[in-house]
Amino acid sequence: MATVELRFSALPEHVRTARLVAAAVARRAGVDEAVLDEVRLAVGEACTRAVGLHQNGGIPAPVKVLLIEEEKQFSIEVGDEAPHAVPGGPGDGPGDADVEIEEDEMGLAVISGLVDDVEVSAGENGGSIRMRWPLTPPVTLPA
Amino acid sequence: MDLSLSTETMGDRTIVRVGGEIDVYTAPKLREQLVELVNDGSFHLVVDMEGVDFLDSTGLGVLVGGLKRVRAHEGSLRLVCNQERILKIFRITGLTKVFPIHTSVEEAVAATD
């Protein structure tokens, strides 16, 4: 299992770098060329969301991106350290952050529209978005 | 690649030509441009996206914001886009039903409703 890990300060200008790195590693891992645009967009959306969560929460920690190449699949995990409101708990409900919530949901909508295999997890110590793409089997020439 | 913006007037329409990448970093520049145009009285906008290499949900949010602003003045916001990878994002989010999307600036300028 080959893994590339990227950590960047939660600033909008670094999201492009994360997109470029993710696309480069995905290409090297053997993700189909036709899917690379989707990888680039999905990882950008996930990083944009994480940057927004860190900035809104005043969290100085970096955003973490794991690019994991496995035998038959390529995974990207974007982790944030923002405490996510537990449904029904304190801080859950309408507030001043409505606009941010709308943009956050739009980003998630794009990710779910692009990626078939996606897991969003959130807890009090942070959350993550994990996305997986199948790897194209290498072409084997007949003997 | 950064974002490039230029504007041109054709009759009562203002063409906003956008090039480069529209993402969380560059989208505020596009937002400022659209707000400035509306504040200056341009309510019929055509956003030419043929030079756009990348668009994400932040960019979509800015376009939706622009649409809300021009509609408040009974204006319009039309898009010009032929790129499949950009059009796909509008389809995924259902925004093809919200924005009139044209294949050329001429077509967008000639369109009424």
JSON list of N, CA and C in Angstrom, two decimals, chain A residues 41-94:
[
{"chain": "A", "resi": 41, "resn": "LEU", "atom": "N", "xyz": [-11.97, 17.44, -9.03]},
{"chain": "A", "resi": 41, "resn": "LEU", "atom": "CA", "xyz": [-13.08, 18.24, -8.53]},
{"chain": "A", "resi": 41, "resn": "LEU", "atom": "C", "xyz": [-13.51, 17.78, -7.13]},
{"chain": "A", "resi": 42, "resn": "ALA", "atom": "N", "xyz": [-13.60, 16.46, -6.95]},
{"chain": "A", "resi": 42, "resn": "ALA", "atom": "CA", "xyz": [-14.07, 15.93, -5.66]},
{"chain": "A", "resi": 42, "resn": "ALA", "atom": "C", "xyz": [-13.11, 16.28, -4.53]},
{"chain": "A", "resi": 43, "resn": "VAL", "atom": "N", "xyz": [-11.81, 16.12, -4.78]},
{"chain": "A", "resi": 43, "resn": "VAL", "atom": "CA", "xyz": [-10.85, 16.42, -3.71]},
{"chain": "A", "resi": 43, "resn": "VAL", "atom": "C", "xyz": [-10.83, 17.93, -3.43]},
{"chain": "A", "resi": 44, "resn": "GLY", "atom": "N", "xyz": [-11.03, 18.73, -4.47]},
{"chain": "A", "resi": 44, "resn": "GLY", "atom": "CA", "xyz": [-11.12, 20.17, -4.28]},
{"chain": "A", "resi": 44, "resn": "GLY", "atom": "C", "xyz": [-12.31, 20.55, -3.42]},
{"chain": "A", "resi": 45, "resn": "GLU", "atom": "N", "xyz": [-13.44, 19.89, -3.68]},
{"chain": "A", "resi": 45, "resn": "GLU", "atom": "CA", "xyz": [-14.65, 20.17, -2.89]},
{"chain": "A", "resi": 45, "resn": "GLU", "atom": "C", "xyz": [-14.43, 19.79, -1.43]},
{"chain": "A", "resi": 46, "resn": "ALA", "atom": "N", "xyz": [-13.83, 18.62, -1.22]},
{"chain": "A", "resi": 46, "resn": "ALA", "atom": "CA", "xyz": [-13.62, 18.15, 0.15]},
{"chain": "A", "resi": 46, "resn": "ALA", "atom": "C", "xyz": [-12.65, 19.08, 0.89]},
{"chain": "A", "resi": 47, "resn": "CYS", "atom": "N", "xyz": [-11.59, 19.52, 0.20]},
{"chain": "A", "resi": 47, "resn": "CYS", "atom": "CA", "xyz": [-10.62, 20.42, 0.84]},
{"chain": "A", "resi": 47, "resn": "CYS", "atom": "C", "xyz": [-11.23, 21.79, 1.10]},
{"chain": "A", "resi": 48, "resn": "THR", "atom": "N", "xyz": [-12.03, 22.28, 0.16]},
{"chain": "A", "resi": 48, "resn": "THR", "atom": "CA", "xyz": [-12.69, 23.58, 0.33]},
{"chain": "A", "resi": 48, "resn": "THR", "atom": "C", "xyz": [-13.58, 23.54, 1.57]},
{"chain": "A", "resi": 49, "resn": "ARG", "atom": "N", "xyz": [-14.29, 22.42, 1.73]},
{"chain": "A", "resi": 49, "resn": "ARG", "atom": "CA", "xyz": [-15.17, 22.26, 2.89]},
{"chain": "A", "resi": 49, "resn": "ARG", "atom": "C", "xyz": [-14.35, 22.26, 4.18]},
{"chain": "A", "resi": 50, "resn": "ALA", "atom": "N", "xyz": [-13.24, 21.52, 4.17]},
{"chain": "A", "resi": 50, "resn": "ALA", "atom": "CA", "xyz": [-12.40, 21.43, 5.37]},
{"chain": "A", "resi": 50, "resn": "ALA", "atom": "C", "xyz": [-11.79, 22.80, 5.71]},
{"chain": "A", "resi": 51, "resn": "VAL", "atom": "N", "xyz": [-11.33, 23.53, 4.68]},
{"chain": "A", "resi": 51, "resn": "VAL", "atom": "CA", "xyz": [-10.77, 24.87, 4.90]},
{"chain": "A", "resi": 51, "resn": "VAL", "atom": "C", "xyz": [-11.83, 25.78, 5.53]},
{"chain": "A", "resi": 52, "resn": "GLY", "atom": "N", "xyz": [-13.04, 25.71, 5.00]},
{"chain": "A", "resi": 52, "resn": "GLY", "atom": "CA", "xyz": [-14.14, 26.53, 5.53]},
{"chain": "A", "resi": 52, "resn": "GLY", "atom": "C", "xyz": [-14.42, 26.19, 6.98]},
{"chain": "A", "resi": 53, "resn": "LEU", "atom": "N", "xyz": [-14.44, 24.90, 7.30]},
{"chain": "A", "resi": 53, "resn": "LEU", "atom": "CA", "xyz": [-14.72, 24.47, 8.68]},
{"chain": "A", "resi": 53, "resn": "LEU", "atom": "C", "xyz": [-13.63, 24.97, 9.63]},
{"chain": "A", "resi": 54, "resn": "HIS", "atom": "N", "xyz": [-12.38, 24.87, 9.20]},
{"chain": "A", "resi": 54, "resn": "HIS", "atom": "CA", "xyz": [-11.27, 25.32, 10.05]},
{"chain": "A", "resi": 54, "resn": "HIS", "atom": "C", "xyz": [-11.30, 26.84, 10.22]},
{"chain": "A", "resi": 55, "resn": "GLN", "atom": "N", "xyz": [-11.56, 27.54, 9.12]},
{"chain": "A", "resi": 55, "resn": "GLN", "atom": "CA", "xyz": [-11.57, 29.01, 9.21]},
{"chain": "A", "resi": 55, "resn": "GLN", "atom": "C", "xyz": [-12.74, 29.50, 10.06]},
{"chain": "A", "resi": 56, "resn": "ASN", "atom": "N", "xyz": [-13.90, 28.92, 9.85]},
{"chain": "A", "resi": 56, "resn": "ASN", "atom": "CA", "xyz": [-15.07, 29.35, 10.63]},
{"chain": "A", "resi": 56, "resn": "ASN", "atom": "C", "xyz": [-14.92, 29.03, 12.11]},
{"chain": "A", "resi": 57, "resn": "GLY", "atom": "N", "xyz": [-14.21, 27.94, 12.38]},
{"chain": "A", "resi": 57, "resn": "GLY", "atom": "CA", "xyz": [-14.05, 27.52, 13.78]},
{"chain": "A", "resi": 57, "resn": "GLY", "atom": "C", "xyz": [-12.78, 28.07, 14.42]},
{"chain": "A", "resi": 58, "resn": "GLY", "atom": "N", "xyz": [-12.00, 28.85, 13.65]},
{"chain": "A", "resi": 58, "resn": "GLY", "atom": "CA", "xyz": [-10.75, 29.41, 14.18]},
{"chain": "A", "resi": 58, "resn": "GLY", "atom": "C", "xyz": [-9.77, 28.31, 14.58]},
{"chain": "A", "resi": 59, "resn": "ILE", "atom": "N", "xyz": [-9.73, 27.25, 13.77]},
{"chain": "A", "resi": 59, "resn": "ILE", "atom": "CA", "xyz": [-8.88, 26.11, 14.11]},
{"chain": "A", "resi": 59, "resn": "ILE", "atom": "C", "xyz": [-7.52, 26.25, 13.40]},
{"chain": "A", "resi": 60, "resn": "PRO", "atom": "N", "xyz": [-6.42, 26.35, 14.14]},
{"chain": "A", "resi": 60, "resn": "PRO", "atom": "CA", "xyz": [-5.12, 26.58, 13.50]},
{"chain": "A", "resi": 60, "resn": "PRO", "atom": "C", "xyz": [-4.51, 25.33, 12.86]},
{"chain": "A", "resi": 61, "resn": "ALA", "atom": "N", "xyz": [-5.05, 24.17, 13.17]},
{"chain": "A", "resi": 61, "resn": "ALA", "atom": "CA", "xyz": [-4.48, 22.91, 12.66]},
{"chain": "A", "resi": 61, "resn": "ALA", "atom": "C", "xyz": [-4.58, 22.85, 11.14]},
{"chain": "A", "resi": 62, "resn": "PRO", "atom": "N", "xyz": [-3.64, 22.11, 10.51]},
{"chain": "A", "resi": 62, "resn": "PRO", "atom": "CA", "xyz": [-3.72, 21.98, 9.05]},
{"chain": "A", "resi": 62, "resn": "PRO", "atom": "C", "xyz": [-4.81, 21.00, 8.62]},
{"chain": "A", "resi": 63, "resn": "VAL", "atom": "N", "xyz": [-5.19, 21.10, 7.37]},
{"chain": "A", "resi": 63, "resn": "VAL", "atom": "CA", "xyz": [-6.10, 20.13, 6.76]},
{"chain": "A", "resi": 63, "resn": "VAL", "atom": "C", "xyz": [-5.24, 18.97, 6.28]},
{"chain": "A", "resi": 64, "resn": "LYS", "atom": "N", "xyz": [-5.74, 17.76, 6.46]},
{"chain": "A", "resi": 64, "resn": "LYS", "atom": "CA", "xyz": [-4.93, 16.58, 6.11]},
{"chain": "A", "resi": 64, "resn": "LYS", "atom": "C", "xyz": [-5.56, 15.82, 4.94]},
{"chain": "A", "resi": 65, "resn": "VAL", "atom": "N", "xyz": [-4.74, 15.48, 3.97]},
{"chain": "A", "resi": 65, "resn": "VAL", "atom": "CA", "xyz": [-5.22, 14.71, 2.82]},
{"chain": "A", "resi": 65, "resn": "VAL", "atom": "C", "xyz": [-4.38, 13.45, 2.70]},
{"chain": "A", "resi": 66, "resn": "LEU", "atom": "N", "xyz": [-5.03, 12.31, 2.69]},
{"chain": "A", "resi": 66, "resn": "LEU", "atom": "CA", "xyz": [-4.33, 11.03, 2.51]},
{"chain": "A", "resi": 66, "resn": "LEU", "atom": "C", "xyz": [-4.70, 10.48, 1.14]},
{"chain": "A", "resi": 67, "resn": "LEU", "atom": "N", "xyz": [-3.68, 10.15, 0.37]},
{"chain": "A", "resi": 67, "resn": "LEU", "atom": "CA", "xyz": [-3.90, 9.57, -0.95]},
{"chain": "A", "resi": 67, "resn": "LEU", "atom": "C", "xyz": [-3.37, 8.14, -0.88]},
{"chain": "A", "resi": 68, "resn": "ILE", "atom": "N", "xyz": [-4.28, 7.19, -0.97]},
{"chain": "A", "resi": 68, "resn": "ILE", "atom": "CA", "xyz": [-3.90, 5.81, -0.69]},
{"chain": "A", "resi": 68, "resn": "ILE", "atom": "C", "xyz": [-4.10, 4.92, -1.92]},
{"chain": "A", "resi": 69, "resn": "GLU", "atom": "N", "xyz": [-3.01, 4.36, -2.36]},
{"chain": "A", "resi": 69, "resn": "GLU", "atom": "CA", "xyz": [-3.07, 3.46, -3.51]},
{"chain": "A", "resi": 69, "resn": "GLU", "atom": "C", "xyz": [-3.09, 2.03, -3.01]},
{"chain": "A", "resi": 70, "resn": "GLU", "atom": "N", "xyz": [-4.14, 1.31, -3.34]},
{"chain": "A", "resi": 70, "resn": "GLU", "atom": "CA", "xyz": [-4.22, -0.10, -2.95]},
{"chain": "A", "resi": 70, "resn": "GLU", "atom": "C", "xyz": [-4.26, -0.94, -4.21]},
{"chain": "A", "resi": 71, "resn": "GLU", "atom": "N", "xyz": [-4.38, -2.25, -4.02]},
{"chain": "A", "resi": 71, "resn": "GLU", "atom": "CA", "xyz": [-4.27, -3.13, -5.17]},
{"chain": "A", "resi": 71, "resn": "GLU", "atom": "C", "xyz": [-5.34, -2.85, -6.24]},
{"chain": "A", "resi": 72, "resn": "LYS", "atom": "N", "xyz": [-6.57, -2.70, -5.77]},
{"chain": "A", "resi": 72, "resn": "LYS", "atom": "CA", "xyz": [-7.64, -2.54, -6.74]},
{"chain": "A", "resi": 72, "resn": "LYS", "atom": "C", "xyz": [-8.38, -1.22, -6.65]},
{"chain": "A", "resi": 73, "resn": "GLN", "atom": "N", "xyz": [-7.96, -0.39, -5.73]},
{"chain": "A", "resi": 73, "resn": "GLN", "atom": "CA", "xyz": [-8.67, 0.88, -5.60]},
{"chain": "A", "resi": 73, "resn": "GLN", "atom": "C", "xyz": [-7.73, 2.01, -5.16]},
{"chain": "A", "resi": 74, "resn": "PHE", "atom": "N", "xyz": [-8.19, 3.22, -5.44]},
{"chain": "A", "resi": 74, "resn": "PHE", "atom": "CA", "xyz": [-7.46, 4.40, -5.02]},
{"chain": "A", "resi": 74, "resn": "PHE", "atom": "C", "xyz": [-8.39, 5.20, -4.11]},
{"chain": "A", "resi": 75, "resn": "SER", "atom": "N", "xyz": [-7.88, 5.54, -2.90]},
{"chain": "A", "resi": 75, "resn": "SER", "atom": "CA", "xyz": [-8.73, 6.25, -1.94]},
{"chain": "A", "resi": 75, "resn": "SER", "atom": "C", "xyz": [-8.14, 7.61, -1.61]},
{"chain": "A", "resi": 76, "resn": "ILE", "atom": "N", "xyz": [-9.01, 8.54, -1.37]},
{"chain": "A", "resi": 76, "resn": "ILE", "atom": "CA", "xyz": [-8.59, 9.86, -0.88]},
{"chain": "A", "resi": 76, "resn": "ILE", "atom": "C", "xyz": [-9.39, 10.15, 0.38]},
{"chain": "A", "resi": 77, "resn": "GLU", "atom": "N", "xyz": [-8.66, 10.50, 1.44]},
{"chain": "A", "resi": 77, "resn": "GLU", "atom": "CA", "xyz": [-9.35, 10.86, 2.68]},
{"chain": "A", "resi": 77, "resn": "GLU", "atom": "C", "xyz": [-8.95, 12.27, 3.05]},
{"chain": "A", "resi": 78, "resn": "VAL", "atom": "N", "xyz": [-9.94, 13.14, 3.18]},
{"chain": "A", "resi": 78, "resn": "VAL", "atom": "CA", "xyz": [-9.69, 14.52, 3.57]},
{"chain": "A", "resi": 78, "resn": "VAL", "atom": "C", "xyz": [-10.21, 14.70, 4.99]},
{"chain": "A", "resi": 79, "resn": "GLY", "atom": "N", "xyz": [-9.29, 15.02, 5.90]},
{"chain": "A", "resi": 79, "resn": "GLY", "atom": "CA", "xyz": [-9.67, 15.11, 7.31]},
{"chain": "A", "resi": 79, "resn": "GLY", "atom": "C", "xyz": [-9.63, 16.54, 7.83]},
{"chain": "A", "resi": 80, "resn": "ASP", "atom": "N", "xyz": [-10.61, 16.87, 8.64]},
{"chain": "A", "resi": 80, "resn": "ASP", "atom": "CA", "xyz": [-10.60, 18.17, 9.30]},
{"chain": "A", "resi": 80, "resn": "ASP", "atom": "C", "xyz": [-10.62, 17.94, 10.81]},
{"chain": "A", "resi": 81, "resn": "GLU", "atom": "N", "xyz": [-10.32, 19.00, 11.55]},
{"chain": "A", "resi": 81, "resn": "GLU", "atom": "CA", "xyz": [-10.34, 18.88, 13.01]},
{"chain": "A", "resi": 81, "resn": "GLU", "atom": "C", "xyz": [-11.42, 19.75, 13.62]},
{"chain": "A", "resi": 82, "resn": "ALA", "atom": "N", "xyz": [-12.43, 20.05, 12.83]},
{"chain": "A", "resi": 82, "resn": "ALA", "atom": "CA", "xyz": [-13.52, 20.90, 13.33]},
{"chain": "A", "resi": 82, "resn": "ALA", "atom": "C", "xyz": [-14.51, 20.05, 14.12]},
{"chain": "A", "resi": 83, "resn": "PRO", "atom": "N", "xyz": [-14.88, 20.51, 15.31]},
{"chain": "A", "resi": 83, "resn": "PRO", "atom": "CA", "xyz": [-15.88, 19.76, 16.06]},
{"chain": "A", "resi": 83, "resn": "PRO", "atom": "C", "xyz": [-17.24, 19.87, 15.36]},
{"chain": "A", "resi": 84, "resn": "HIS", "atom": "N", "xyz": [-17.80, 18.74, 14.98]},
{"chain": "A", "resi": 84, "resn": "HIS", "atom": "CA", "xyz": [-19.07, 18.76, 14.26]},
{"chain": "A", "resi": 84, "resn": "HIS", "atom": "C", "xyz": [-20.20, 18.60, 15.27]},
{"chain": "A", "resi": 85, "resn": "ALA", "atom": "N", "xyz": [-21.24, 19.38, 15.06]},
{"chain": "A", "resi": 85, "resn": "ALA", "atom": "CA", "xyz": [-22.38, 19.31, 15.97]},
{"chain": "A", "resi": 85, "resn": "ALA", "atom": "C", "xyz": [-23.05, 17.95, 15.86]},
{"chain": "A", "resi": 86, "resn": "VAL", "atom": "N", "xyz": [-23.28, 17.35, 16.98]},
{"chain": "A", "resi": 86, "resn": "VAL", "atom": "CA", "xyz": [-24.00, 16.07, 16.99]},
{"chain": "A", "resi": 86, "resn": "VAL", "atom": "C", "xyz": [-25.48, 16.41, 16.86]},
{"chain": "A", "resi": 87, "resn": "PRO", "atom": "N", "xyz": [-26.22, 15.74, 15.94]},
{"chain": "A", "resi": 87, "resn": "PRO", "atom": "CA", "xyz": [-27.63, 16.07, 15.75]},
{"chain": "A", "resi": 87, "resn": "PRO", "atom": "C", "xyz": [-28.38, 16.09, 17.09]},
{"chain": "A", "resi": 88, "resn": "GLY", "atom": "N", "xyz": [-29.10, 17.17, 17.30]},
{"chain": "A", "resi": 88, "resn": "GLY", "atom": "CA", "xyz": [-29.89, 17.28, 18.53]},
{"chain": "A", "resi": 88, "resn": "GLY", "atom": "C", "xyz": [-29.10, 17.87, 19.69]},
{"chain": "A", "resi": 89, "resn": "GLY", "atom": "N", "xyz": [-27.78, 17.99, 19.50]},
{"chain": "A", "resi": 89, "resn": "GLY", "atom": "CA", "xyz": [-26.93, 18.50, 20.57]},
{"chain": "A", "resi": 89, "resn": "GLY", "atom": "C", "xyz": [-26.87, 20.01, 20.55]},
{"chain": "A", "resi": 90, "resn": "PRO", "atom": "N", "xyz": [-26.09, 20.61, 21.46]},
{"chain": "A", "resi": 90, "resn": "PRO", "atom": "CA", "xyz": [-25.97, 22.05, 21.49]},
{"chain": "A", "resi": 90, "resn": "PRO", "atom": "C", "xyz": [-25.28, 22.56, 20.22]},
{"chain": "A", "resi": 91, "resn": "GLY", "atom": "N", "xyz": [-25.75, 23.69, 19.73]},
{"chain": "A", "resi": 91, "resn": "GLY", "atom": "CA", "xyz": [-25.16, 24.26, 18.53]},
{"chain": "A", "resi": 91, "resn": "GLY", "atom": "C", "xyz": [-25.77, 23.72, 17.25]},
{"chain": "A", "resi": 92, "resn": "ASP", "atom": "N", "xyz": [-26.66, 22.77, 17.38]},
{"chain": "A", "resi": 92, "resn": "ASP", "atom": "CA", "xyz": [-27.32, 22.25, 16.19]},
{"chain": "A", "resi": 92, "resn": "ASP", "atom": "C", "xyz": [-28.63, 23.01, 15.99]},
{"chain": "A", "resi": 93, "resn": "GLY", "atom": "N", "xyz": [-28.74, 23.68, 14.91]},
{"chain": "A", "resi": 93, "resn": "GLY", "atom": "CA", "xyz": [-29.97, 24.43, 14.66]},
{"chain": "A", "resi": 93, "resn": "GLY", "atom": "C", "xyz": [-29.67, 25.65, 13.84]},
{"chain": "A", "resi": 94, "resn": "PRO", "atom": "N", "xyz": [-30.71, 26.39, 13.44]},
{"chain": "A", "resi": 94, "resn": "PRO", "atom": "CA", "xyz": [-30.49, 27.55, 12.59]},
{"chain": "A", "resi": 94, "resn": "PRO", "atom": "C", "xyz": [-29.70, 28.62, 13.32]}
]
